[in-house]
Short mmCIF file of C-alpha atoms in Angstrom, two decimals:
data_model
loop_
_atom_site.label_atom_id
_atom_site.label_comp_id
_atom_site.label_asym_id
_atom_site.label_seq_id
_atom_site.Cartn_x
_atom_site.Cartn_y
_atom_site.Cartn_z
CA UNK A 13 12.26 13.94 18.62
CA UNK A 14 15.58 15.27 19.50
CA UNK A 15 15.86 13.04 22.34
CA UNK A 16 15.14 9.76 20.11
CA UNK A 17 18.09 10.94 17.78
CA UNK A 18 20.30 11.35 20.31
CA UNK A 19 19.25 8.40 22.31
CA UNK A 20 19.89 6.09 18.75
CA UNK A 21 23.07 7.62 18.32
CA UNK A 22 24.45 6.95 21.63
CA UNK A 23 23.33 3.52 21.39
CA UNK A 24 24.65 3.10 17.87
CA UNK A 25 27.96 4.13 18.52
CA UNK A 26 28.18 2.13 22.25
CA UNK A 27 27.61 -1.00 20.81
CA UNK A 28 28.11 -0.42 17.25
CA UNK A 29 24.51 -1.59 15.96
CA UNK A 30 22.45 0.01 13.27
CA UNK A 31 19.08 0.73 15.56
CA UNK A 32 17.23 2.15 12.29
CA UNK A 33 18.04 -1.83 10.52
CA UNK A 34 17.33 -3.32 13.59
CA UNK A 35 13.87 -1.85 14.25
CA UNK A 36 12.75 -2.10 10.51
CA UNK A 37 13.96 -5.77 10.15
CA UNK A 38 14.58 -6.91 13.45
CA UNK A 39 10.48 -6.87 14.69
CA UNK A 40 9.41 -8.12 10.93
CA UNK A 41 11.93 -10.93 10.99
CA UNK A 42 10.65 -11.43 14.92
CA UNK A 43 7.51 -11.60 13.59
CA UNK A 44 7.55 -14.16 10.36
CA UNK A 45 10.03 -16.62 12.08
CA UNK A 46 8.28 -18.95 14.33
CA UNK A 47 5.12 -19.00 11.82
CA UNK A 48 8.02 -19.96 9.00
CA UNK A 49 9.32 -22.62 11.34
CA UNK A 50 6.03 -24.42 11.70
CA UNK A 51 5.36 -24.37 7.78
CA UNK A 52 8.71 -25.65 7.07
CA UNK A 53 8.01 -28.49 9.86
CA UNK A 54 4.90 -28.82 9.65
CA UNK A 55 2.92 -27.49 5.90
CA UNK A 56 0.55 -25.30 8.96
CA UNK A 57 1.26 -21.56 8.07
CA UNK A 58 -1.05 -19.10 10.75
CA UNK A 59 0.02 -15.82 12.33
CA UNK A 60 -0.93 -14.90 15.99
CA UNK A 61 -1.95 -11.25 16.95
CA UNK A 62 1.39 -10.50 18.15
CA UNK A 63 3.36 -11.74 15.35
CA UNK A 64 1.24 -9.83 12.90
CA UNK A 65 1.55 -6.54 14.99
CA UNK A 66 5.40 -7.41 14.86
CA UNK A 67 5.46 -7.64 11.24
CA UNK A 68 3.44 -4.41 10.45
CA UNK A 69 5.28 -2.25 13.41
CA UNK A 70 8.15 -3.70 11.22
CA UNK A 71 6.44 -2.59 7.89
CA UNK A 72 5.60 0.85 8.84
CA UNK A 73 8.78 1.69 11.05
CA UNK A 74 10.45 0.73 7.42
CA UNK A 75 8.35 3.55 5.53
CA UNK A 76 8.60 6.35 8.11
CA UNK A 77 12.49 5.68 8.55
CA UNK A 78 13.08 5.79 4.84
CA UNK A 79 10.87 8.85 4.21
CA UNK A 80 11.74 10.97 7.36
CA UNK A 81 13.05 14.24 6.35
CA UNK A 82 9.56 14.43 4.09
CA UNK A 83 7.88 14.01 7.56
CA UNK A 84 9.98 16.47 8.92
CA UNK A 85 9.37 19.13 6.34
CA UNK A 86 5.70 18.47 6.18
CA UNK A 87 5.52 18.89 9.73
CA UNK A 88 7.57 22.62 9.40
CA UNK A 89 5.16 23.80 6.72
CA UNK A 90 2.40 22.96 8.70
CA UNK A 91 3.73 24.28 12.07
CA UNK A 92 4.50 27.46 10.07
CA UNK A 93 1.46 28.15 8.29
#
């Protein structure tokens, strides 16, 4: 865990990117724009196995990033019960 934070904020401030917008947008944008491109071109809309395991990696990176510190106390309490 420690070494993740540090790792992001080393990387952040090297080449001055937000890792936490890029992870929860970057893979669910990765993920919806080649099926987008074919509707738009073509009226076909279908998503492959990878592009839907983009989109939900994207999804769920989105909910633990935003609700991290109530993972992190949940995970105290129950390492200290």
């Amino acid at each position: 865990h420690s070494f993740t934070k540090n790792l992001i904020r080393i990387i952040a401030r090297k080449y001055e990117i937000n890792l936490k917008f890029l992870i929860k947008f970057g893979t669910t944008i990765g993920g919806f724009v080649v099926p987008l491109d074919d509707y738009i071109r073509t009226g076909n809309f279908s998503l492959s196995e990878e592009q839907i395991a983009l989109i939900l990696i994207g999804v769920t990176s989105t909910y633990f990033i935003d609700n991290f510190k109530k993972y992190d106390e949940l995970i105290d309490r129950i390492i200290n019960l």
